[in-house]
Amino acid sequence: MSLTAMLQEQFDAGLTTRSDFTIDQPVEQYGAVDHAVWQQLYERQTAMLPGRVCDAFMEGIRALDMDARRVPEFERLNEKLMAATGWQVVAVPGLVPDEVFFDHLANRRFPATWWMRRPDQLDYLQEPDCFHDVFGHVPLLANPVFADFMQAYGKAGTVAQSLGALPLLARLYWYTVEFGLMRDGDGLRIYGAGIVSSRGETDFSLTSREPNRIGFSLERVLRTQYRIDTFQQTYFVIDDFAQLFDAMRADLPALFKAFAEQPSFEANARRPEDTQILLPA
């Protein structure tokens, strides 16, 4: 659904969209089907994530005390999130313009879609819905280091936009916030929201021998294309969230300028300089 169509839908539903694209979460518009879909997805994912997701995610789930049976009310969620890291969740009609998105992140506000997917969309949805945004993203915002990284990313977005480098910075978000893996001793854990909220990719990202798994390199990420129509062909693996925050201290304008003049790598590319992380035999 296009942004224009979503805004029209909000208008038709009697919702007012502010200049920063936020709305009051219309909790009264959630019906029994919405709550049932949330509960089914929540219970399914929390059952399969232990041992597969990073500890910080499960700690965030416990700290925020999300209700498994109902779509969360952002106002109640924010009481715990604000106390933990100073972040808050704001309701939006769907995808928002880049400059709006970055401004929210830079001010420790996470824009979350308010509407829930339909029962026939449990396993695939083209646009992010409330389950993806809230269950997938918000628990890690209770982690201080990850929360600081997200704010730094928002500030970097303004820089990238001024330099015409948004496609490069979008790759960093895609390969970390959405589809990132991290080391856990001799194994791997997931932390990216796109994996956490997907039953299929939760399993694929950790067990399939098809994709590349590469040690995180900011330069490699910025130069790597991605696909939105399939499971990922490359996953970048971090050591910890501090590695992400440290990456935001790089001379991003210089990197943007340098890589704008160089060819990008295909999503499934393997490079001699890559640190390949192999699954156990």
Coordinates of C-alpha atoms in Angstrom, one line a residue:
M1 CA 0.0 0.0 0.0
S2 CA 1.4 3.4 -0.9
L3 CA 1.9 6.2 1.7
T4 CA -0.8 8.2 -0.1
A5 CA -3.2 5.4 0.1
M6 CA -2.4 4.7 3.8
L7 CA -2.9 8.4 4.7
Q8 CA -6.3 8.4 2.8
E9 CA -7.2 5.2 4.8
Q10 CA -6.4 7.0 8.1
F11 CA -8.5 10.0 7.0
D12 CA -11.4 7.8 6.1
A13 CA -11.1 6.1 9.5
G14 CA -11.3 9.5 11.2
L15 CA -7.7 9.6 12.3
T16 CA -5.7 12.8 12.3
T17 CA -2.1 12.7 10.9
R18 CA 0.1 15.4 12.3
S19 CA 2.9 17.2 10.5
D20 CA 5.4 14.7 11.8
F21 CA 3.2 11.9 10.5
T22 CA 2.3 10.7 14.0
I23 CA -1.2 9.8 15.0
D24 CA -2.9 8.9 18.3
Q25 CA -2.8 5.1 18.4
P26 CA -6.5 4.2 17.7
V27 CA -6.6 1.4 20.3
E28 CA -10.4 1.3 20.1
Q29 CA -10.2 0.2 16.4
Y30 CA -8.4 -3.0 17.2
G31 CA -10.9 -5.9 16.9
A32 CA -10.9 -9.5 18.1
V33 CA -9.2 -10.5 14.9
D34 CA -6.3 -8.0 15.4
H35 CA -5.7 -9.3 18.9
A36 CA -5.9 -12.9 17.8
V37 CA -3.3 -12.3 15.1
W38 CA -1.0 -10.6 17.6
Q39 CA -1.4 -13.4 20.1
Q40 CA -0.7 -16.1 17.4
L41 CA 2.4 -14.3 16.1
Y42 CA 3.6 -13.4 19.6
E43 CA 3.3 -17.0 21.0
R44 CA 4.8 -18.5 17.8
Q45 CA 7.8 -16.3 17.8
T46 CA 8.5 -16.3 21.6
A47 CA 8.3 -20.1 21.5
M48 CA 11.0 -20.5 18.8
L49 CA 13.3 -17.5 19.7
P50 CA 15.0 -18.8 22.9
G51 CA 18.4 -20.1 22.0
R52 CA 18.2 -18.4 18.6
V53 CA 17.8 -14.7 19.5
C54 CA 20.3 -12.5 21.4
D55 CA 19.9 -12.3 25.2
A56 CA 19.3 -8.5 24.9
F57 CA 16.1 -9.1 22.9
M58 CA 14.6 -11.5 25.4
E59 CA 15.6 -9.1 28.3
G60 CA 13.8 -6.4 26.4
I61 CA 10.6 -8.5 26.1
R62 CA 10.7 -9.2 29.8
A63 CA 11.4 -5.6 30.7
L64 CA 8.6 -4.1 28.6
D65 CA 6.2 -6.8 29.8
M66 CA 4.3 -7.0 26.5
D67 CA 0.8 -8.6 26.7
A68 CA 0.8 -11.8 24.6
R69 CA -2.9 -11.6 24.2
R70 CA -3.5 -8.1 22.9
V71 CA -1.9 -5.5 20.6
P72 CA 0.2 -3.3 23.0
E73 CA -1.0 0.1 23.9
F74 CA 2.0 2.4 23.1
E75 CA 1.3 4.7 26.0
R76 CA 1.7 1.9 28.5
L77 CA 4.7 0.5 26.6
N78 CA 6.4 3.9 26.7
E79 CA 6.2 4.1 30.5
K80 CA 8.7 1.2 30.8
L81 CA 10.7 2.1 27.6
M82 CA 11.2 5.7 28.7
A83 CA 12.4 4.6 32.1
A84 CA 14.9 2.2 30.5
T85 CA 16.5 4.3 27.8
G86 CA 14.5 7.5 27.2
W87 CA 12.9 6.2 24.0
Q88 CA 9.3 6.2 23.1
V89 CA 7.1 4.6 20.5
V90 CA 5.0 6.9 18.3
A91 CA 2.2 5.6 16.1
V92 CA 2.3 6.3 12.4
P93 CA 0.1 5.3 9.5
G94 CA 2.9 3.3 7.8
L95 CA 6.1 4.1 6.1
V96 CA 7.0 7.8 6.5
P97 CA 9.3 10.1 4.5
D98 CA 13.0 9.6 5.1
E99 CA 13.5 13.0 6.7
V100 CA 10.7 12.4 9.1
F101 CA 12.0 8.9 10.0
F102 CA 15.5 10.2 10.7
D103 CA 14.2 13.1 12.8
H104 CA 12.2 10.7 15.0
L105 CA 15.2 8.4 15.5
A106 CA 17.5 11.3 16.2
N107 CA 15.1 12.4 19.0
R108 CA 14.7 8.9 20.4
R109 CA 11.3 8.3 19.0
F110 CA 10.5 5.1 17.1
P111 CA 7.8 5.4 14.5
A112 CA 5.6 2.2 14.7
T113 CA 2.8 1.3 12.3
W114 CA -0.4 1.0 14.2
W115 CA -2.4 -1.5 12.1
M116 CA -2.2 -5.3 12.2
R117 CA -1.8 -7.7 9.3
R118 CA -4.7 -10.0 8.4
P119 CA -4.8 -13.7 9.3
D120 CA -3.9 -14.7 5.8
Q121 CA -0.7 -12.7 6.0
L122 CA 0.9 -14.4 9.0
D123 CA 4.0 -15.5 7.1
Y124 CA 4.5 -12.7 4.6
L125 CA 3.7 -9.0 4.5
Q126 CA 5.2 -6.5 2.1
E127 CA 4.8 -3.5 4.3
P128 CA 5.8 -3.5 8.0
D129 CA 2.8 -3.7 10.4
C130 CA 2.4 -3.3 14.2
F131 CA 3.8 -6.8 15.0
H132 CA 6.9 -6.3 12.9
D133 CA 7.5 -2.8 14.3
V134 CA 6.7 -3.3 17.9
F135 CA 7.6 -7.0 18.6
G136 CA 10.5 -6.9 16.1
H137 CA 12.1 -3.5 16.9
V138 CA 11.1 -2.2 20.3
P139 CA 12.6 -4.8 22.7
L140 CA 16.1 -3.9 21.7
L141 CA 15.4 -0.2 22.3
A142 CA 15.4 -1.1 26.0
N143 CA 19.1 -1.9 25.6
P144 CA 21.2 1.2 26.3
V145 CA 23.9 0.6 23.7
F146 CA 21.6 -0.4 20.9
A147 CA 19.3 2.5 21.8
D148 CA 22.3 4.9 21.5
F149 CA 23.2 3.4 18.1
M150 CA 19.7 3.9 16.8
Q151 CA 19.8 7.6 17.8
A152 CA 23.2 8.0 16.1
Y153 CA 21.8 6.4 13.0
G154 CA 19.0 8.9 12.9
K155 CA 21.5 11.8 13.1
A156 CA 23.5 10.2 10.4
G157 CA 20.4 10.1 8.2
T158 CA 20.3 13.9 8.0
V159 CA 24.0 13.9 6.8
A160 CA 23.3 11.2 4.2
Q161 CA 20.3 13.0 2.9
S162 CA 22.2 16.2 2.5
L163 CA 24.9 14.3 0.5
G164 CA 22.5 12.3 -1.6
A165 CA 23.7 9.1 0.0
L166 CA 20.6 7.7 1.5
P167 CA 20.8 4.4 -0.5
L168 CA 24.2 3.7 1.1
L169 CA 23.0 4.4 4.6
A170 CA 19.8 2.4 4.0
R171 CA 22.0 -0.7 3.5
L172 CA 23.4 -0.3 7.1
Y173 CA 19.9 -0.3 8.5
W174 CA 18.9 -3.3 6.4
Y175 CA 21.9 -5.4 7.2
T176 CA 21.9 -4.6 10.9
V177 CA 18.6 -3.3 12.4
E178 CA 16.5 -5.5 10.1
F179 CA 18.6 -8.5 9.3
G180 CA 21.6 -8.6 11.6
L181 CA 23.2 -11.6 13.3
M182 CA 25.7 -11.5 16.2
R183 CA 28.2 -13.9 17.6
D184 CA 27.4 -15.9 20.7
G185 CA 30.4 -17.9 21.8
D186 CA 31.0 -20.4 19.0
G187 CA 27.5 -19.9 17.6
L188 CA 25.3 -17.2 16.2
R189 CA 22.2 -15.4 17.4
I190 CA 19.7 -13.1 15.6
Y191 CA 18.8 -9.6 16.5
G192 CA 17.5 -8.0 13.4
A193 CA 13.7 -7.2 13.5
G194 CA 13.1 -8.6 10.0
I195 CA 14.3 -12.0 11.2
V196 CA 12.9 -11.9 14.7
S197 CA 9.4 -11.3 13.4
S198 CA 9.6 -14.0 10.7
R199 CA 9.3 -17.7 11.5
G200 CA 10.8 -18.7 8.2
E201 CA 13.8 -16.4 8.3
T202 CA 14.5 -17.1 11.9
D203 CA 15.3 -20.7 10.9
F204 CA 16.9 -19.9 7.5
S205 CA 19.3 -17.3 8.9
L206 CA 20.8 -19.7 11.4
T207 CA 20.7 -23.1 9.7
S208 CA 20.7 -22.7 5.9
R209 CA 24.1 -23.1 4.1
E210 CA 22.9 -21.0 1.2
P211 CA 23.6 -17.5 2.4
N212 CA 26.9 -15.7 3.1
R213 CA 27.6 -14.9 6.7
I214 CA 30.3 -12.2 6.9
G215 CA 32.0 -10.5 9.8
F216 CA 30.7 -7.0 10.0
S217 CA 32.6 -4.3 8.1
L218 CA 31.0 -0.8 7.7
E219 CA 32.6 -0.3 4.4
R220 CA 31.4 -3.7 3.1
V221 CA 27.9 -3.1 4.3
L222 CA 27.7 0.3 2.6
R223 CA 28.7 -1.2 -0.7
T224 CA 26.4 -4.2 -0.6
Q225 CA 23.1 -4.2 -2.3
Y226 CA 20.1 -6.1 -0.8
R227 CA 17.0 -7.7 -2.0
I228 CA 13.5 -7.4 -0.5
D229 CA 11.8 -10.3 -2.4
T230 CA 13.5 -13.2 -0.7
F231 CA 15.4 -14.4 2.4
Q232 CA 18.7 -12.6 2.7
Q233 CA 21.6 -13.9 0.6
T234 CA 24.1 -12.2 2.9
Y235 CA 24.1 -11.7 6.6
F236 CA 26.6 -9.5 8.4
V237 CA 27.7 -10.7 11.9
I238 CA 28.6 -8.3 14.7
D239 CA 30.5 -9.1 17.9
D240 CA 28.3 -6.8 20.1
F241 CA 26.2 -3.7 19.8
A242 CA 29.1 -1.5 20.8
Q243 CA 30.5 -2.4 17.4
L244 CA 27.5 -0.8 15.7
F245 CA 27.7 2.3 17.9
D246 CA 31.5 2.6 17.1
A247 CA 30.7 2.4 13.4
M248 CA 28.7 5.6 13.6
R249 CA 31.9 7.4 14.7
A250 CA 33.4 6.9 11.3
D251 CA 33.9 9.7 8.8
L252 CA 30.6 9.0 7.1
P253 CA 30.7 11.9 4.6
A254 CA 34.1 10.7 3.3
L255 CA 32.8 7.2 3.0
F256 CA 29.6 8.3 1.2
K257 CA 31.7 10.3 -1.2
A258 CA 34.1 7.5 -1.9
F259 CA 31.6 4.8 -2.3
A260 CA 29.3 6.9 -4.5
E261 CA 32.1 6.7 -7.1
Q262 CA 32.6 2.9 -6.8
P263 CA 30.5 0.0 -8.0
S264 CA 28.3 -1.8 -5.5
F265 CA 28.5 -5.5 -4.7
E266 CA 25.7 -7.8 -5.5
A267 CA 23.6 -9.1 -2.6
N268 CA 25.2 -12.6 -2.9
A269 CA 28.7 -11.5 -3.7
R270 CA 31.7 -13.1 -2.0
R271 CA 34.9 -11.0 -1.7
P272 CA 38.4 -12.2 -1.0
E273 CA 38.7 -9.8 2.0
D274 CA 35.4 -11.1 3.6
T275 CA 35.6 -12.9 6.9
Q276 CA 33.4 -15.8 6.2
I277 CA 31.6 -17.3 9.2
L278 CA 30.8 -20.9 8.5
L279 CA 28.2 -23.1 10.2
P280 CA 29.5 -26.2 12.1
A281 CA 29.9 -29.3 9.9

